[in-house]
Short mmCIF file of C-alpha atoms and ligand atoms in Angstrom, two decimals:
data_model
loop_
_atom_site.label_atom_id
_atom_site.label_comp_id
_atom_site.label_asym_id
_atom_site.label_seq_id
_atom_site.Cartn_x
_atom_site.Cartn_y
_atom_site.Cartn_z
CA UNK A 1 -20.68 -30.20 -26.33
CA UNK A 2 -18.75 -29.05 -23.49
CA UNK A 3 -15.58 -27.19 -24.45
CA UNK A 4 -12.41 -26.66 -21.95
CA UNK A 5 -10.37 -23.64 -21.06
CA UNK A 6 -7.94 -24.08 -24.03
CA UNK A 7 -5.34 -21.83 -22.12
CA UNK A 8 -4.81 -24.72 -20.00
CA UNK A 9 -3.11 -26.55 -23.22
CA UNK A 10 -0.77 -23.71 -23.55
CA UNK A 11 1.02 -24.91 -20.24
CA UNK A 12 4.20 -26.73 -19.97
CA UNK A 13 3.42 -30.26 -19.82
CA UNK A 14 3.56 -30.49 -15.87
CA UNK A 15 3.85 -28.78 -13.29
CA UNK A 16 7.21 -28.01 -12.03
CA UNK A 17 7.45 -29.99 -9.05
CA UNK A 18 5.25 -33.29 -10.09
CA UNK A 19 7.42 -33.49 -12.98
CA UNK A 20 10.13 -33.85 -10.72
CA UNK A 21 8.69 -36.52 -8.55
CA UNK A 22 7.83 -38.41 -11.83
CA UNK A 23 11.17 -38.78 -12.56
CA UNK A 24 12.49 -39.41 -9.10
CA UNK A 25 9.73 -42.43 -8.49
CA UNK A 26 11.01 -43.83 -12.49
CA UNK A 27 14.05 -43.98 -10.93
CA UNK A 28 13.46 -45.58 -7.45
CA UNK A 29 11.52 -48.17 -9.04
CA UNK A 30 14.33 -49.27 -11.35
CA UNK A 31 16.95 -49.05 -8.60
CA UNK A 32 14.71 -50.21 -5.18
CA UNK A 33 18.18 -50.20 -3.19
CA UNK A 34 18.96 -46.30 -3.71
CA UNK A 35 19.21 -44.63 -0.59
CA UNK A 36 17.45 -41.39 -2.26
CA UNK A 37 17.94 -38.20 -0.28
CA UNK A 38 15.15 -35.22 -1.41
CA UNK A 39 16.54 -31.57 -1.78
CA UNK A 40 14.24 -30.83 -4.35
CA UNK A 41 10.78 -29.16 -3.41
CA UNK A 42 11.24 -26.98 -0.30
CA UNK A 43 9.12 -28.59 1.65
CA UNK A 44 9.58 -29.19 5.52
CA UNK A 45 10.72 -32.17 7.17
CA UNK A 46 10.69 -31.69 11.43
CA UNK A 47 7.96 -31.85 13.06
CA UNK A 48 5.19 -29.33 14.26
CA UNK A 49 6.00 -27.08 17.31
CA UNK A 50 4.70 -28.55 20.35
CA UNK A 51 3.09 -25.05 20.81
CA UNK A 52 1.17 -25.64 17.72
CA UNK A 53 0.25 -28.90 18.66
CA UNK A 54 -0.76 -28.07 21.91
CA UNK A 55 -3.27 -25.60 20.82
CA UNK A 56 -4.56 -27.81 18.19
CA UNK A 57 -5.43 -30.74 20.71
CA UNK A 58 -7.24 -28.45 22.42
CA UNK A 59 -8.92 -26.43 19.78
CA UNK A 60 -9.85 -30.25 18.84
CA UNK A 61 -11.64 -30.62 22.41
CA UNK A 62 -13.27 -27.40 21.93
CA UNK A 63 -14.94 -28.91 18.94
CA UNK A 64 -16.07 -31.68 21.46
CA UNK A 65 -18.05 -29.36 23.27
CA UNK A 66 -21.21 -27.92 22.86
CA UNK A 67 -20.06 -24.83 24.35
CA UNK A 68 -17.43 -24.19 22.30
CA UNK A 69 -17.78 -26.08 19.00
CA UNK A 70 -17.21 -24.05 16.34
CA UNK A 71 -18.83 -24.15 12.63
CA UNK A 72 -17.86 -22.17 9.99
CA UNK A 73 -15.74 -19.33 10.73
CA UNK A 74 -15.55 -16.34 9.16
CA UNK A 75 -14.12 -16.39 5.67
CA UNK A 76 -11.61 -13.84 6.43
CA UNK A 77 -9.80 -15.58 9.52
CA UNK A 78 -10.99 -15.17 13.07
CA UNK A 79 -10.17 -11.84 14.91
CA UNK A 80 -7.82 -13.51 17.37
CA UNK A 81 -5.28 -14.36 14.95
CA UNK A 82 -5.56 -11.39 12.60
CA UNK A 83 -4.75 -9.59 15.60
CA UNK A 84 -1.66 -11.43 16.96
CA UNK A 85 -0.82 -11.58 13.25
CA UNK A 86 -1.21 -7.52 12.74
CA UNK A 87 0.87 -7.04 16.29
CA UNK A 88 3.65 -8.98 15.87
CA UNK A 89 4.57 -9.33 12.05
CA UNK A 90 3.59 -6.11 11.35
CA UNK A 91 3.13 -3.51 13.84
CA UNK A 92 6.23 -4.54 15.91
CA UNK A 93 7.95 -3.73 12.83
CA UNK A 94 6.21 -0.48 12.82
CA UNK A 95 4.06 -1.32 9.95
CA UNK A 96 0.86 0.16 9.53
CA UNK A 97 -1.30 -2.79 8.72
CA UNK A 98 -4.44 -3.27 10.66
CA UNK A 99 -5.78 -6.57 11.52
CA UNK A 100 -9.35 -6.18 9.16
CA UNK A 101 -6.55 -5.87 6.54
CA UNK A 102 -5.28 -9.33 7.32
CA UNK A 103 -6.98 -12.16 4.91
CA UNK A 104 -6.48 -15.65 6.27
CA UNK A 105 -6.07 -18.69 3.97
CA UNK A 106 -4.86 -22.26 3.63
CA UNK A 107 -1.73 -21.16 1.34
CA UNK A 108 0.21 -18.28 -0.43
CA UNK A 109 0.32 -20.57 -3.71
CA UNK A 110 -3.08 -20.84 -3.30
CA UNK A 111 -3.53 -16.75 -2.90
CA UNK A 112 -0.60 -15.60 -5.34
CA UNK A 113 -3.32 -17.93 -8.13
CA UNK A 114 -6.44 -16.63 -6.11
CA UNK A 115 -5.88 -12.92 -6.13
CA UNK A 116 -6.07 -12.72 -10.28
CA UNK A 117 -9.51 -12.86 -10.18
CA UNK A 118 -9.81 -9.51 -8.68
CA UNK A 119 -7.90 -8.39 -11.46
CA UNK A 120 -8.07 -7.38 -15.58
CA UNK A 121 -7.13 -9.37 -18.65
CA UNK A 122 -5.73 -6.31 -20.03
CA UNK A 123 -2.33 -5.95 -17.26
CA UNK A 124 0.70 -5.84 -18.38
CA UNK A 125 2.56 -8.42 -16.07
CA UNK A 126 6.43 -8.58 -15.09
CA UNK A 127 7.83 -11.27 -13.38
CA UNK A 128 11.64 -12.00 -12.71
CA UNK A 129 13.53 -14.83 -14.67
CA UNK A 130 14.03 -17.37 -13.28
CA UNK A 131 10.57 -17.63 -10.97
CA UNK A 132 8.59 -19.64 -8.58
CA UNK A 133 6.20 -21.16 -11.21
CA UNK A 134 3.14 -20.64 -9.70
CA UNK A 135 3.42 -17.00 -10.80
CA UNK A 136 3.54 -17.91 -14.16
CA UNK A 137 1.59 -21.01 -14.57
CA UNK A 138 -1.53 -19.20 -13.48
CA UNK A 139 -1.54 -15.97 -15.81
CA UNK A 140 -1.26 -18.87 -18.12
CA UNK A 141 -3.93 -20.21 -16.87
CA UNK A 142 -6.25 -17.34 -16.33
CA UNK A 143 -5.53 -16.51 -20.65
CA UNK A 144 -3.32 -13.57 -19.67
CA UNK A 145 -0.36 -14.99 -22.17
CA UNK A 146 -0.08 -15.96 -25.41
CA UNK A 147 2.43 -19.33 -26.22
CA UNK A 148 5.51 -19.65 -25.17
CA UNK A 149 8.77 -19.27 -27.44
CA UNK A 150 11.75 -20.89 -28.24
CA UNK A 151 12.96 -20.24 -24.43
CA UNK A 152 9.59 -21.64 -23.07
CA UNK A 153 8.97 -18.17 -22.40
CA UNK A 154 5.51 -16.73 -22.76
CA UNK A 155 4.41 -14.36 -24.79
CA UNK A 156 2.58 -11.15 -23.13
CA UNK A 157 4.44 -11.67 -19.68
CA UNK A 158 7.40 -9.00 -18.93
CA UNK A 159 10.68 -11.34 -17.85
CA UNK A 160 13.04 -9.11 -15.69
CA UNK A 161 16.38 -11.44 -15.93
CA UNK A 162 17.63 -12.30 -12.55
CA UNK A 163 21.28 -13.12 -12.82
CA UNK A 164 24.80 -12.89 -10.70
CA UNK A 165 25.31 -9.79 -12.39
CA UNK A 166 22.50 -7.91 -10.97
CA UNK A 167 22.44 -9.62 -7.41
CA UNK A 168 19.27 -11.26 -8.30
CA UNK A 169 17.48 -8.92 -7.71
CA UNK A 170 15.20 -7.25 -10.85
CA UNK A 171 16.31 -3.96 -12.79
CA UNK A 172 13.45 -1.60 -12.35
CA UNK A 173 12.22 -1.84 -16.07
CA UNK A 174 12.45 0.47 -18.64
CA UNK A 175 8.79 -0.23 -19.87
CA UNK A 176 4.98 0.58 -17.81
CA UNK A 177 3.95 -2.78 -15.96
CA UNK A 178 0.72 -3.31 -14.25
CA UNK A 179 1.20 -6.23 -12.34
CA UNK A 180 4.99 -6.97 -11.04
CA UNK A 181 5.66 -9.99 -8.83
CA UNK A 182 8.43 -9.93 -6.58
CA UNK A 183 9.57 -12.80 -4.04
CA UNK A 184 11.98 -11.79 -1.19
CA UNK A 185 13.68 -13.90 0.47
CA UNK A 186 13.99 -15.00 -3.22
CA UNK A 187 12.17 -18.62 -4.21
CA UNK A 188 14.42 -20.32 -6.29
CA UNK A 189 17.62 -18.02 -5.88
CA UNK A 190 17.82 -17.19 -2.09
CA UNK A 191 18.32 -13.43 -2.70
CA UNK A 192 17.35 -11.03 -0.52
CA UNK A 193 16.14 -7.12 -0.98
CA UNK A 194 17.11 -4.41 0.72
CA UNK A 195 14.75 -1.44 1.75
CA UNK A 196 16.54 0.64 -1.13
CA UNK A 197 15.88 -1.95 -3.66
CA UNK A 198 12.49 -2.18 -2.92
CA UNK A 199 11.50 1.41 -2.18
CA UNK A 200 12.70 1.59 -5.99
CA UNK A 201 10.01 -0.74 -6.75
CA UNK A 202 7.56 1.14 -4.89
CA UNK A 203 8.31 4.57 -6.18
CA UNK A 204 8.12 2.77 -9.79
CA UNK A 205 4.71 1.46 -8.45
CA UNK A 206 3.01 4.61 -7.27
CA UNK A 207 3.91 6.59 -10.45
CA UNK A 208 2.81 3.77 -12.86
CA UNK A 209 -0.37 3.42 -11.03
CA UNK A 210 0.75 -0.68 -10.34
CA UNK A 211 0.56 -3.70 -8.43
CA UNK A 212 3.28 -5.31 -6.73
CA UNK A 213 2.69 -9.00 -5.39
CA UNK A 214 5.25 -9.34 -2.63
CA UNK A 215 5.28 -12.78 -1.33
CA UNK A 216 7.24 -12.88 1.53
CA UNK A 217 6.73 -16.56 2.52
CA UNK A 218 10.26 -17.11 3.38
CA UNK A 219 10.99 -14.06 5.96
CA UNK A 220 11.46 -15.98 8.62
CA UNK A 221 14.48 -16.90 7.45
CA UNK A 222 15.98 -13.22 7.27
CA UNK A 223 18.88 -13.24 10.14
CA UNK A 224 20.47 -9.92 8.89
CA UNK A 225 18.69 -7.23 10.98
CA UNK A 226 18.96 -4.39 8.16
CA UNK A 227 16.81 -6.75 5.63
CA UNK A 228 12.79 -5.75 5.54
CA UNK A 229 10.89 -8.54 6.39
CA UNK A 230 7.56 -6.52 4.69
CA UNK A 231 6.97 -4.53 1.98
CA UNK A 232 5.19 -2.54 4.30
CA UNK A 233 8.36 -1.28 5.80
CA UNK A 234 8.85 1.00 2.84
CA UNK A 235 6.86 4.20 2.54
CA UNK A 236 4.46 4.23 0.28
CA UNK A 237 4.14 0.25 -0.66
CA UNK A 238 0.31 0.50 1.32
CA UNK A 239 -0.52 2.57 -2.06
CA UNK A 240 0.65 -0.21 -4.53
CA UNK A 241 1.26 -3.64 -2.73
CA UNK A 242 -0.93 -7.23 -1.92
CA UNK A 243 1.63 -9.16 0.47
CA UNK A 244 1.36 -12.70 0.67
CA UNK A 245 3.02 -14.58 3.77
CA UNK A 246 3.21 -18.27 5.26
CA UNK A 247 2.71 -20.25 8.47
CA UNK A 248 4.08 -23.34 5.93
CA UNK A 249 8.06 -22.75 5.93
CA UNK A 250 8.19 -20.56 9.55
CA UNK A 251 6.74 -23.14 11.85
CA UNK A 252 5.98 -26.18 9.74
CA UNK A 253 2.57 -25.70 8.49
CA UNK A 254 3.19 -27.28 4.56
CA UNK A 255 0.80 -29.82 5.43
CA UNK A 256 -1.43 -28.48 7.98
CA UNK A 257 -1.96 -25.19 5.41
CA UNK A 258 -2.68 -21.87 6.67
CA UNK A 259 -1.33 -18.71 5.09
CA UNK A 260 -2.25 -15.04 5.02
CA UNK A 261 -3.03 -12.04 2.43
CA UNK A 262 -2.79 -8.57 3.41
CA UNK A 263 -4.70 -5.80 1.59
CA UNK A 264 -3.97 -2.40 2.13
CA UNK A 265 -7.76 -1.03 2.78
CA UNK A 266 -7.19 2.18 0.51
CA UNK A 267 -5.39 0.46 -1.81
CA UNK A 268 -7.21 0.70 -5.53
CA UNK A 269 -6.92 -0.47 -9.37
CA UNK A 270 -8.75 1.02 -12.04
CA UNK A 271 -12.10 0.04 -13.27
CA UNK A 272 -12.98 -0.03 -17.25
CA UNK A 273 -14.94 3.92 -16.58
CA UNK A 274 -11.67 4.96 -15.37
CA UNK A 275 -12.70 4.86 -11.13
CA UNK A 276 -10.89 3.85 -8.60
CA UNK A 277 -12.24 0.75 -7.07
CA UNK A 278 -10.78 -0.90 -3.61
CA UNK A 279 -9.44 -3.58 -3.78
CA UNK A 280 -10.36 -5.30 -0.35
CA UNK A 281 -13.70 -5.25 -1.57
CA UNK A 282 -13.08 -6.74 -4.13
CA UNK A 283 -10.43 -9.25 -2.46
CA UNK A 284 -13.08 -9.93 0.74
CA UNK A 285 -16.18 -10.46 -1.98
CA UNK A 286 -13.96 -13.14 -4.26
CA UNK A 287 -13.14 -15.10 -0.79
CA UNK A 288 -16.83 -14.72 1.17
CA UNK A 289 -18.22 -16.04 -2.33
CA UNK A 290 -14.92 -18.77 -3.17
CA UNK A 291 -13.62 -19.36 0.41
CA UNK A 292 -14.65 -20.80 3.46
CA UNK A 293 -12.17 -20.32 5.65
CA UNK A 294 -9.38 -21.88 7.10
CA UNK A 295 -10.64 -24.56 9.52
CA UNK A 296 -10.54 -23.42 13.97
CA UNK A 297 -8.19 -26.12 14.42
CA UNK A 298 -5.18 -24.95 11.98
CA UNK A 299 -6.16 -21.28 12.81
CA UNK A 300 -5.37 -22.29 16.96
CA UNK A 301 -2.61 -23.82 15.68
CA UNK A 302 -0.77 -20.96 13.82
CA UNK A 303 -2.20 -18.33 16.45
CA UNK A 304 0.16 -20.25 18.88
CA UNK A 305 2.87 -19.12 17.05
CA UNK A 306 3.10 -16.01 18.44
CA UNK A 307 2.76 -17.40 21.97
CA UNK A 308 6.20 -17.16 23.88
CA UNK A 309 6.85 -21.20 24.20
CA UNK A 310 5.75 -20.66 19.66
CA UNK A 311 8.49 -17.60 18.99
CA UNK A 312 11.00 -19.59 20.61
CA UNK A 313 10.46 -22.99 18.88
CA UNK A 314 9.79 -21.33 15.57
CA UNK A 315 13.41 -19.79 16.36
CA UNK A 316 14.45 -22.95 16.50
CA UNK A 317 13.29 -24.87 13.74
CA UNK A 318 14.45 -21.99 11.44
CA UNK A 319 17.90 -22.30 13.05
CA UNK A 320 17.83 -25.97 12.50
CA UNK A 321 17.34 -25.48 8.40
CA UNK A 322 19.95 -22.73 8.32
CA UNK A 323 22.58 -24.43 9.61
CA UNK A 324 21.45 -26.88 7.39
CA UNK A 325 21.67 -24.17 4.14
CA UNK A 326 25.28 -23.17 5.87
CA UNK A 327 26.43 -26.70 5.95
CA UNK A 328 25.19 -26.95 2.00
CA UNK A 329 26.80 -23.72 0.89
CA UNK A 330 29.95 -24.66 2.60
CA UNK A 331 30.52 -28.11 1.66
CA UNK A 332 29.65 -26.79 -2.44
CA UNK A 333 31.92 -24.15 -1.96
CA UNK A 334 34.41 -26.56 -0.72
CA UNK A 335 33.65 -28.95 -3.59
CA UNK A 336 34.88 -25.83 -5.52
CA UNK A 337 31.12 -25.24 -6.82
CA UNK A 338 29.85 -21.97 -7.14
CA UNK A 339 26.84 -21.42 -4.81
CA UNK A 340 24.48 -18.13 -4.16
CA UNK A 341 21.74 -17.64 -1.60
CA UNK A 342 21.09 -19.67 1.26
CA UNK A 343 22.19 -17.27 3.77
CA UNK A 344 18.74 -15.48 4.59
CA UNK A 345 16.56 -18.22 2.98
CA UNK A 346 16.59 -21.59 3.08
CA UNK A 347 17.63 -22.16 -1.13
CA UNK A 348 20.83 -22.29 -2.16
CA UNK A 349 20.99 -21.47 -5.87
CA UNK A 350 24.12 -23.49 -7.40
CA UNK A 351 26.19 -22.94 -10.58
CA UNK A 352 26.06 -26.91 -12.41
CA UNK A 353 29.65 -27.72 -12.37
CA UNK A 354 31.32 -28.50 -15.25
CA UNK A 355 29.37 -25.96 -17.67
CA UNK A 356 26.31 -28.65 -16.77
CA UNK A 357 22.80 -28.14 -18.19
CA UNK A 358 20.35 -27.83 -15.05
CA UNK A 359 18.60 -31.34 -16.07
CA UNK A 360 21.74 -32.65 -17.26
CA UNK A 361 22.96 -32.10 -13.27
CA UNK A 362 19.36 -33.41 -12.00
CA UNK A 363 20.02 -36.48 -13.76
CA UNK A 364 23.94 -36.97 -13.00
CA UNK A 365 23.28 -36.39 -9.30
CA UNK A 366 19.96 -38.44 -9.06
CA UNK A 367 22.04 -41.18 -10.68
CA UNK A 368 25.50 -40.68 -9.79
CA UNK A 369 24.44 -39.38 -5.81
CA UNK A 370 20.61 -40.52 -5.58
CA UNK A 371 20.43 -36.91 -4.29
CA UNK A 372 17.26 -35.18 -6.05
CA UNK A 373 17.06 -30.63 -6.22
CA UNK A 374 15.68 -28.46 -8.75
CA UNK A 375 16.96 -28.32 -12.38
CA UNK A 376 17.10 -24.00 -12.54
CA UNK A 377 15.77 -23.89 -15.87
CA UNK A 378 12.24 -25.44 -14.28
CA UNK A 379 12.08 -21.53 -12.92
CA UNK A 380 12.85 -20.19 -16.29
CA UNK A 381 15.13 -19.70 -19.02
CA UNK A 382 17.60 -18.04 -17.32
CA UNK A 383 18.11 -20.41 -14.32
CA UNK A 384 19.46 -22.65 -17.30
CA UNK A 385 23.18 -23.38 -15.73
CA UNK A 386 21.97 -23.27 -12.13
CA UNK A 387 19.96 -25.85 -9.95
CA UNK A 388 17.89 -24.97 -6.30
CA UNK A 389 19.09 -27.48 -3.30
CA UNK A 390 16.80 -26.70 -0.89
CA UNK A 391 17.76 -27.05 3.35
CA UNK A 392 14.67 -28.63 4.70
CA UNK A 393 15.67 -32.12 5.39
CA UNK A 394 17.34 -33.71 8.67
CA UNK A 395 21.03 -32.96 9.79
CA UNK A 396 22.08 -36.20 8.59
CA UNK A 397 20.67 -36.48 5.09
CA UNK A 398 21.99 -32.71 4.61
CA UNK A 399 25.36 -33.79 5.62
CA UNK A 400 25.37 -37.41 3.67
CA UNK A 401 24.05 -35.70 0.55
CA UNK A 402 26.54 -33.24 0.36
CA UNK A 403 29.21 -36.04 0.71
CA UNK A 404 28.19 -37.58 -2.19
CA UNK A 405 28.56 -34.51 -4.43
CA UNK A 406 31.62 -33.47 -2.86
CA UNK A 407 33.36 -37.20 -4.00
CA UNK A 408 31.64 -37.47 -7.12
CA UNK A 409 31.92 -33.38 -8.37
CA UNK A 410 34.25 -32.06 -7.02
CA UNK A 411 35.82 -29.32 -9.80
C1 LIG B 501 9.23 -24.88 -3.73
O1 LIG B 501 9.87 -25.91 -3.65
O2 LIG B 501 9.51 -23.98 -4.52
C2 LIG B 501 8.10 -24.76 -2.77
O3 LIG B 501 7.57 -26.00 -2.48
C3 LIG B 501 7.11 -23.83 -3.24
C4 LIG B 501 5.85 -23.90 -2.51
O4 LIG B 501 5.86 -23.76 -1.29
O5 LIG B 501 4.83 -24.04 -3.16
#
C-alpha cells in the first residue's frame, strides 16, 4: 500500500494565497456585477519591457535556426547572463560574487523550497513573525516541525516577532539558530534593513556557525541610496549567506519565471562526521540532478535587463508601482488609517481600522469595497490586526480602490 508524506497533513488547510482567491471567486459568483479590484497577491500587472520582449522574439528566431537553436542549457544558467548578472547587481555594488556563483532558476519561491534539500533535519530554524509563507510551509513540508499550536504556530520553528515596536525588523535572538530566514525589502511588512541591522545578523551568523536565507526579491524597489540592496554588501555575509533574488517583481517576469540563487563558493555547513562540506556542491549537484534549466528564451529575456534601453524601462515600471504604494499610503493615512512600509517596497502593511481582525477587514472590504489584500494573520500570528495591500495594479484601480476605503473607513 502506498503511504503519503504525512507532514503534508500537518499544513494549514491551503495555501495562503489560493485560499484567498477561493474566497474572492465565492464572492464574484454571488455578486457577478462587483467591479472587484485585486490588491491581494503581489503580483504584477504592466506589461513586459519592450527590451525583454525584444530579445525574446529573437531568442525565439534563434530557435528557428539550425545554427543557433539551442537544446538544453546548462542547469546552472548560461554564462552570458550570470555574467551581466555578477557585473551589475553585484559587483557594481562592490560585491564580491563571481558569476560561477550565480545559480539561475525559474523562481525564488521555487529556490527558498528547493535549497532545503541541501540541508539537515536536525537545524534549528528562525523565521520572523509575521512571514512570507513559503518559508514556513516548506520546513513543514520537508518534516522539520512538529504541529502547530493554539496561534497556528509550529512547533520546532524559532518565531522572531516582527512588530511596530521593533521596526520590523527581527531582534537578534537570544537562543543558537541554524537556519534564519530574513526578507528585505520585507514581504508582507515593507520594512527595510539597514547595513547595521544586518551586519548584526551576520556577526550572529559567523559565530553560530549558521545560515542566513536572504531573499532579496524586492530590491529593486529600494530608492533610499544608504539601504543594501545585498547581503553581500556586509562583510562577512559570503561566510554564512544563500541570497535569493527575482527577475519576477523588477521587470515583470511573474509569469515568464526566471530567478536567481547565489552561493558563496567557500561557503560550508557541517556534515554528520563533523567536516565542512561546500555547499555549491552540494547546491549545483541537487539542481544538475532536479533542474533543467531555465529555458534560452526567458534567459534572453531577463539578460536584456541589464541592456541600457532594459535599466531604463525597469526604472520605470518600478516608478510606476511606487507611486502607486505612495498614492496607497497617502490616501490610508488620510483616511486616518495607520499604514507602514511601502516606501522602499511595493507592500504597504496597514493597521485594520477600528481594532478589526485581519479577516474580519478582508471580508468588510471585499464586501463593503469589492477591494481584495491580504488578511496579516495569513503571514502569522502576529500580523493578526494588520492586512498587506499590495501596489501592483494600474493607476486607476490604485486610485478607485483607495476611494472606496477612504468613504467607507474612514476613522
Ligand atoms: C506575495 O503576494 O506575497 C507574492 O506573490 C509572493 C510571491 O511572489 O510568491
Amino acid at each position: 500500500m502506498a503511504t503519503i508524506n504525512n507532514n503534508y497533513l500537518k499544513l494549514k488547510a491551503g495555501y495562503l494565497f489560493p485560499e484567498i482567491a477561493r474566497r474572492v471567486n465565492a464572492f464574484a459568483a454571488a455578486h457577478p456585477d462587483a467591479k472587484i479590484i485585486r490588491l491581494g497577491i503581489g503580483d504584477v500587472t504592466e506589461p513586459l519591457p519592450s527590451a525583454c520582449r525584444d530579445a525574446m522574439i529573437q531568442a525565439i528566431a534563434d530557435m528557428g535556426n539550425r545554427d543557433t537553436f539551442k537544446g538544453y542549457g546548462p542547469e546552472q544558467g548560461y554564462a552570458w547572463l550570470r555574467e551581466k548578472i555578477a557585473a551589475h547587481d553585484f559587483q557594481a555594488r562592490g560585491c564580491d560574487v563571481d558569476a560561477s556563483e550565480i545559480f539561475i532558476s525559474d523562481g525564488s519561491k521555487c529556490d527558498c523550497g528547493n535549497i532545503l534539500d541541501i540541508f539537515g533535519d536536525d537545524n534549528a530554524i528562525a523565521v520572523t513573525d509575521p512571514v512570507y509563507p513559503v518559508y514556513v510551509d516548506t520546513n513543514v513540508m520537508a518534516g522539520h516541525t512538529g504541529d502547530t499550536n493554539e496561534r497556528g504556530e509550529y512547533g520546532g520553528l524559532v518565531y522572531l516577532p516582527i512588530t511596530a515596536d521593533n521596526n520590523f525588523t527581527a531582534e537578534i535572538p537570544s537562543q543558537k539558530v541554524d537556519l534564519i530566514y530574513l526578507c528585505f525589502p520585507n514581504n508582507p511588512t515593507g520594512a527595510t534593513a539597514t547595513k547595521e541591522h544586518l551586519k548584526a545578523w551576520v556577526d550572529y551568523a559567523r559565530a553560530h556557525g549558521s545560515i542566513i536565507f536572504f531573499d532579496t526579491a524586492y530590491e529593486a524597489f529600494i530608492t533610499d541610496p544608504n539601504l543594501p540592496h545585498s547581503i553581500y554588501e556586509i562583510e562577512g555575509a559570503r561566510d554564512c549567506a544563500i541570497e535569493f533574488r527575482s527577475f519576477s517583481k523588477n521587470a515583470g517576469f511573474t509569469g515568464t519565471r526566471c530567478a536567481f540563487t547565489v552561493v558563496p563558493k567557500k561557503l560550508t555547513a557541517k556534515a554528520a562526521d563533523g567536516s565542512d562540506v561546500e555547499l555549491w556542491n552540494l547546491w549545483n549537484r541537487r539542481q544538475s540532478t532536479k533542474f533543467n534549466g531555465v529555458s534560452y528564451i526567458v534567459q534572453r529575456g531577463a539578460e536584456a535587463v541589464y541592456s541600457e534601453a532594459g535599466q531604463v524601462q525597469v526604472k520605470e515600471l518600478i516608478g510606476f508601482y511606487m507611486e502607486n504604494a505612495r498614492i496607497i499610503r497617502e490616501k490610508l493615512t488620510a483616511a486616518g488609517i495607520a499604514v507602514y512600509g511601502g516606501v522602499n517596497a511595493p507592500y504597504v502593511w496597514v493597521k485594520t481600522p477600528n481594532g478589526l481582525s485581519s479577516w474580519d477587514f478582508f471580508d468588510k472590504l471585499l464586501s463593503s469595497c469589492n477591494v481584495v489584500g491580504t488578511p496579516g494573520s495569513g503571514f502569522g500570528a502576529a500580523g493578526e490586526g494588520y492586512f498587506r495591500i499590495s501596489a501592483f495594479n494600474s493607476r486607476e484601480n490604485v486610485e478607485e480602490a483607495m476611494q472606496r476605503i477612504a468613504d467607507k473607513f474612514t476613522v
